[in-house]
Structures are given as C-alpha cells and as structure tokens.
Coordinates of N, CA and C in Angstrom, one line a residue:
Q71 N 0.8 -1.2 0.0 CA 0.0 0.0 0.0 C 0.9 1.2 0.0
N72 N 0.4 2.2 -0.7 CA 1.1 3.5 -0.8 C 0.4 4.5 0.1
V73 N 0.4 4.3 1.4 CA -0.3 5.2 2.4 C 0.8 5.6 3.4
R74 N 0.8 6.9 3.6 CA 1.8 7.5 4.6 C 0.9 8.2 5.6
L75 N 1.1 7.9 6.9 CA 0.4 8.5 8.0 C 1.3 9.6 8.6
E76 N 0.7 10.9 8.6 CA 1.5 12.0 9.1 C 1.4 12.1 10.6
N77 N 2.1 13.1 11.1 CA 2.1 13.4 12.5 C 0.7 13.8 13.0
P78 N 0.5 13.6 14.3 CA -0.9 13.9 14.9 C -1.0 15.5 14.9
T79 N -2.2 15.9 15.1 CA -2.5 17.4 15.3 C -2.8 17.6 16.7
R80 N -2.8 18.9 17.1 CA -3.1 19.3 18.5 C -4.3 20.2 18.4
I81 N -5.2 19.9 19.4 CA -6.4 20.7 19.5 C -6.4 21.4 20.9
T82 N -6.6 22.7 21.0 CA -6.7 23.4 22.2 C -8.1 23.9 22.4
I83 N -8.7 23.7 23.6 CA -10.0 24.2 23.9 C -9.8 25.4 24.8
I84 N -10.2 26.6 24.4 CA -10.0 27.8 25.1 C -11.1 27.9 26.2
D85 N -10.7 28.2 27.4 CA -11.7 28.4 28.5 C -12.4 29.8 28.3
D86 N -13.7 29.8 28.1 CA -14.4 31.1 27.9 C -15.3 31.4 29.1
D87 N -15.2 30.6 30.1 CA -16.0 30.8 31.3 C -15.5 32.0 32.1
V88 N -16.4 32.8 32.7 CA -16.0 33.9 33.5 C -16.5 33.7 34.9
V89 N -15.7 34.1 35.9 CA -16.1 34.0 37.2 C -16.4 35.5 37.7
T90 N -17.5 35.7 38.4 CA -17.8 37.0 38.9 C -17.5 37.0 40.5
V91 N -16.8 38.0 41.0 CA -16.6 38.1 42.4 C -17.5 39.2 42.9
S92 N -18.2 39.0 44.0 CA -19.1 40.0 44.5 C -19.2 39.9 46.1
F93 N -19.6 41.0 46.6 CA -19.9 41.0 48.1 C -21.2 40.4 48.3
G94 N -21.4 39.8 49.4 CA -22.7 39.1 49.8 C -23.9 40.1 49.9
S95 N -23.6 41.3 50.2 CA -24.6 42.3 50.4 C -24.1 43.6 49.8
D96 N -25.1 44.5 49.4 CA -24.7 45.8 48.9 C -24.3 46.7 50.1
M97 N -24.7 46.4 51.3 CA -24.4 47.2 52.5 C -24.3 46.4 53.7
Y98 N -23.4 46.8 54.6 CA -23.2 46.2 55.9 C -23.2 47.4 56.9
T99 N -23.8 47.1 58.1 CA -23.8 48.1 59.1 C -23.2 47.6 60.4
F100 N -22.4 48.4 61.0 CA -21.7 48.0 62.3 C -21.8 49.2 63.3
S101 N -21.9 48.8 64.5 CA -21.9 49.8 65.6 C -20.5 50.1 66.0
E102 N -20.2 51.4 66.3 CA -18.8 51.7 66.8 C -18.5 50.8 68.0
G103 N -19.4 50.5 68.8 CA -19.2 49.7 70.0 C -18.8 48.3 69.8
A104 N -19.0 47.8 68.5 CA -18.7 46.4 68.2 C -17.2 46.2 68.2
G105 N -16.4 47.2 67.9 CA -14.9 47.1 68.0 C -14.3 46.6 66.7
Q106 N -15.1 45.9 65.9 CA -14.5 45.4 64.6 C -15.7 45.0 63.7
S107 N -15.3 44.9 62.4 CA -16.3 44.4 61.4 C -16.4 42.9 61.6
S108 N -17.4 42.3 61.0 CA -17.5 40.9 61.0 C -18.6 40.5 60.0
G109 N -18.4 39.3 59.4 CA -19.4 38.7 58.6 C -19.5 39.3 57.2
I110 N -18.5 40.0 56.7 CA -18.6 40.6 55.3 C -18.2 39.4 54.4
M111 N -19.2 38.9 53.6 CA -19.0 37.8 52.8 C -18.6 38.2 51.3
I112 N -17.8 37.3 50.7 CA -17.4 37.5 49.3 C -17.7 36.2 48.6
F113 N -18.4 36.3 47.4 CA -18.8 35.1 46.7 C -18.3 35.0 45.3
L114 N -18.1 33.8 44.8 CA -17.8 33.6 43.4 C -19.1 33.1 42.7
S115 N -19.3 33.4 41.5 CA -20.5 33.0 40.7 C -20.4 31.6 40.2
T116 N -19.2 31.0 40.2 CA -19.0 29.6 39.7 C -17.8 29.0 40.3
S117 N -17.6 27.8 40.2 CA -16.4 27.1 40.7 C -15.1 27.5 39.9
I118 N -14.0 27.4 40.5 CA -12.7 27.7 39.8 C -11.8 26.5 39.9
A119 N -10.9 26.4 38.9 CA -10.0 25.3 38.8 C -8.6 25.5 39.4
K120 N -8.3 26.8 39.7 CA -7.0 27.2 40.3 C -7.3 28.3 41.3
S121 N -6.3 28.6 42.1 CA -6.5 29.7 43.1 C -6.7 31.0 42.5
L122 N -7.5 31.8 43.2 CA -7.8 33.2 42.7 C -7.5 34.1 43.9
C123 N -6.6 35.1 43.7 CA -6.2 36.0 44.8 C -6.4 37.4 44.3
F124 N -6.9 38.2 45.2 CA -7.2 39.6 44.9 C -7.1 40.5 46.1
T125 N -7.0 41.8 45.9 CA -7.0 42.7 47.0 C -8.3 43.4 47.2
I126 N -8.7 43.7 48.4 CA -9.8 44.5 48.7 C -9.3 45.7 49.4
T127 N -9.6 46.9 48.9 CA -9.2 48.1 49.5 C -10.4 49.1 49.8
G128 N -10.2 50.0 50.6 CA -11.2 51.0 50.9 C -10.9 51.7 52.2
G129 N -11.8 52.6 52.5 CA -11.7 53.3 53.7 C -12.7 54.4 53.8
P130 N -12.6 55.3 54.8 CA -13.6 56.3 55.0 C -13.7 57.4 53.9
G131 N -12.6 57.5 53.1 CA -12.7 58.5 52.0 C -13.0 59.9 52.6
T132 N -13.7 60.7 51.8 CA -14.1 62.0 52.2 C -15.3 62.0 53.1
Q133 N -15.2 62.4 54.3 CA -16.4 62.5 55.2 C -16.7 63.9 55.5
L134 N -17.9 64.1 56.0 CA -18.3 65.4 56.5 C -17.5 65.9 57.6
P135 N -17.3 67.2 57.8 CA -16.5 67.7 59.0 C -17.0 67.2 60.3
T136 N -18.3 66.9 60.4 CA -18.9 66.5 61.7 C -18.6 65.0 62.0
V137 N -17.8 64.3 61.2 CA -17.5 62.9 61.4 C -16.2 62.7 62.0
N138 N -16.1 61.9 63.1 CA -14.8 61.5 63.6 C -14.6 60.1 63.1
I139 N -13.5 59.8 62.4 CA -13.3 58.5 61.7 C -13.1 57.5 62.8
S140 N -13.9 56.4 62.7 CA -13.8 55.3 63.7 C -13.1 54.1 63.2
G141 N -13.0 53.9 61.9 CA -12.4 52.7 61.3 C -11.1 53.0 60.6
S142 N -10.4 52.0 60.3 CA -9.2 52.1 59.6 C -9.3 51.9 58.1
N143 N -8.3 52.3 57.3 CA -8.3 51.9 55.9 C -8.2 50.4 55.8
V144 N -8.8 49.9 54.8 CA -8.8 48.4 54.5 C -7.9 48.2 53.3
N145 N -7.0 47.3 53.5 CA -6.1 46.8 52.4 C -5.7 45.4 52.8
T146 N -6.5 44.4 52.2 CA -6.3 43.0 52.6 C -6.4 42.1 51.4
T147 N -5.7 41.0 51.5 CA -5.7 40.0 50.4 C -6.7 38.9 50.7
V148 N -7.5 38.5 49.7 CA -8.4 37.4 49.9 C -8.0 36.3 48.8
I149 N -8.0 35.1 49.3 CA -7.6 34.0 48.4 C -8.8 33.0 48.4
F150 N -9.2 32.6 47.2 CA -10.2 31.5 46.9 C -9.4 30.4 46.4
Q151 N -9.6 29.2 47.0 CA -9.0 27.9 46.5 C -10.1 27.2 45.7
P152 N -9.6 26.3 44.8 CA -10.6 25.4 44.1 C -11.6 24.8 45.1
G153 N -12.8 24.8 44.9 CA -13.8 24.3 45.8 C -14.5 25.3 46.6
D154 N -13.8 26.5 46.8 CA -14.4 27.6 47.6 C -15.4 28.3 46.7
I155 N -16.5 28.7 47.3 CA -17.5 29.5 46.6 C -17.7 30.8 47.4
S156 N -17.4 30.8 48.7 CA -17.4 32.0 49.5 C -16.3 32.1 50.5
V157 N -15.9 33.3 50.9 CA -15.0 33.5 52.0 C -15.5 34.7 52.8
T158 N -15.0 34.8 54.0 CA -15.3 35.9 54.9 C -14.2 36.9 54.9
L159 N -14.4 38.1 54.6 CA -13.4 39.2 54.7 C -12.8 39.2 56.1
P160 N -11.4 39.3 56.2 CA -10.8 39.4 57.5 C -11.4 40.7 58.2
V161 N -11.5 40.6 59.5 CA -12.1 41.8 60.2 C -11.1 43.0 60.2
F162 N -11.7 44.1 60.3 CA -10.9 45.4 60.5 C -11.4 46.1 61.7
A163 N -10.6 46.9 62.3 CA -10.9 47.5 63.6 C -11.8 48.7 63.4
I164 N -12.7 48.8 64.4 CA -13.6 50.0 64.5 C -13.4 50.6 65.9
T165 N -13.0 51.9 65.9 CA -12.8 52.5 67.2 C -14.0 53.3 67.7
D166 N -14.4 53.0 68.9 CA -15.6 53.8 69.4 C -15.0 55.2 69.9
D167 N -15.3 56.2 69.1 CA -14.8 57.5 69.4 C -15.5 58.3 70.5
I168 N -16.6 57.7 71.0 CA -17.4 58.2 72.1 C -17.8 59.7 71.8
T169 N -18.2 60.0 70.6 CA -18.7 61.3 70.2 C -20.1 61.1 69.8
A170 N -21.0 61.8 70.5 CA -22.4 61.7 70.2 C -22.9 62.6 69.2
L171 N -24.0 62.4 68.5 CA -24.6 63.2 67.5 C -23.8 63.5 66.3
E172 N -22.9 62.6 66.0 CA -22.1 62.8 64.8 C -22.8 62.1 63.6
T173 N -22.4 62.5 62.4 CA -23.0 61.9 61.2 C -22.4 60.5 61.0
D174 N -23.2 59.5 60.5 CA -22.7 58.2 60.3 C -21.6 58.2 59.3
E175 N -20.6 57.3 59.5 CA -19.5 57.2 58.6 C -19.8 56.2 57.5
V176 N -19.3 56.5 56.3 CA -19.6 55.6 55.2 C -18.3 55.2 54.5
Y177 N -18.1 53.9 54.4 CA -16.9 53.4 53.8 C -17.2 52.8 52.5
Q178 N -16.3 52.8 51.6 CA -16.5 52.1 50.3 C -15.4 51.1 50.1
L179 N -15.7 49.8 49.9 CA -14.8 48.7 49.7 C -14.8 48.3 48.2
S180 N -13.7 48.0 47.6 CA -13.7 47.6 46.3 C -12.6 46.5 46.0
F181 N -12.8 45.8 45.0 CA -11.9 44.7 44.6 C -10.8 45.3 43.6
S182 N -9.6 44.8 43.7 CA -8.5 45.3 42.8 C -7.5 44.2 42.7
S183 N -6.7 44.3 41.6 CA -5.5 43.5 41.4 C -5.7 42.0 41.6
S184 N -6.5 41.4 40.8 CA -6.7 39.9 40.9 C -5.6 39.2 40.1
T185 N -5.2 38.0 40.7 CA -4.2 37.1 40.0 C -4.7 35.7 40.0

C-alpha cells in the first residue's frame, strides 16, 4: 500500500467561562461599640480550577467635617481555593470615638488586582 500517515495534530480548547466576584450584600452596618467588622462575605459566581487571589481596598474616604473617623483603611488580600464559593473578609478595627450626635461614617470597599 502506498499510504503514509503524518504526525498527529493538536487541539486546544480555550476556556471562555467567566467568574464574577461579589460582596454578599450591597451594604453592611456596624456599631462603633462592636470594635470590629464581622461577617462581610465575598462570593464567586461559579467554581474555579485554580487559586484566585485579589486585594480588597477601601476606607472612610471624604467624610463630612462632623464625622470622627472610627475605622481604619482596609487593604487586605483574599484567596479563593478550588472548591471555595465564599470566603469571609478578614475583620478590620472600628474605634468607638465616644462622640455623640455625629454623622454616620460611610466606607467604600472595592476589589482590585486579581491574580
């Protein structure tokens, strides 16, 4: 027979799935007297095959002059491992400034620099 079999070919299947990272709630409320944040949840929209690491940053930003800042800036790393669908944000300190009749403080947390 005059048949020659050539080398095999390679097929690559590109992963087009997207994972969405989100906070468990649009808003969390803490009392100054609590001393720290707790229970801030972060969720993935789907499972992942390898570790996902990112930074969460935020802080009091620009507040009204009638506000004494009670919390600290947040700059923490969160790591999801394969099989994880949710993690709890590490706590951050809240100081009870013992000042009455002040305006509520508002913090903004956001995700950045994922790897």
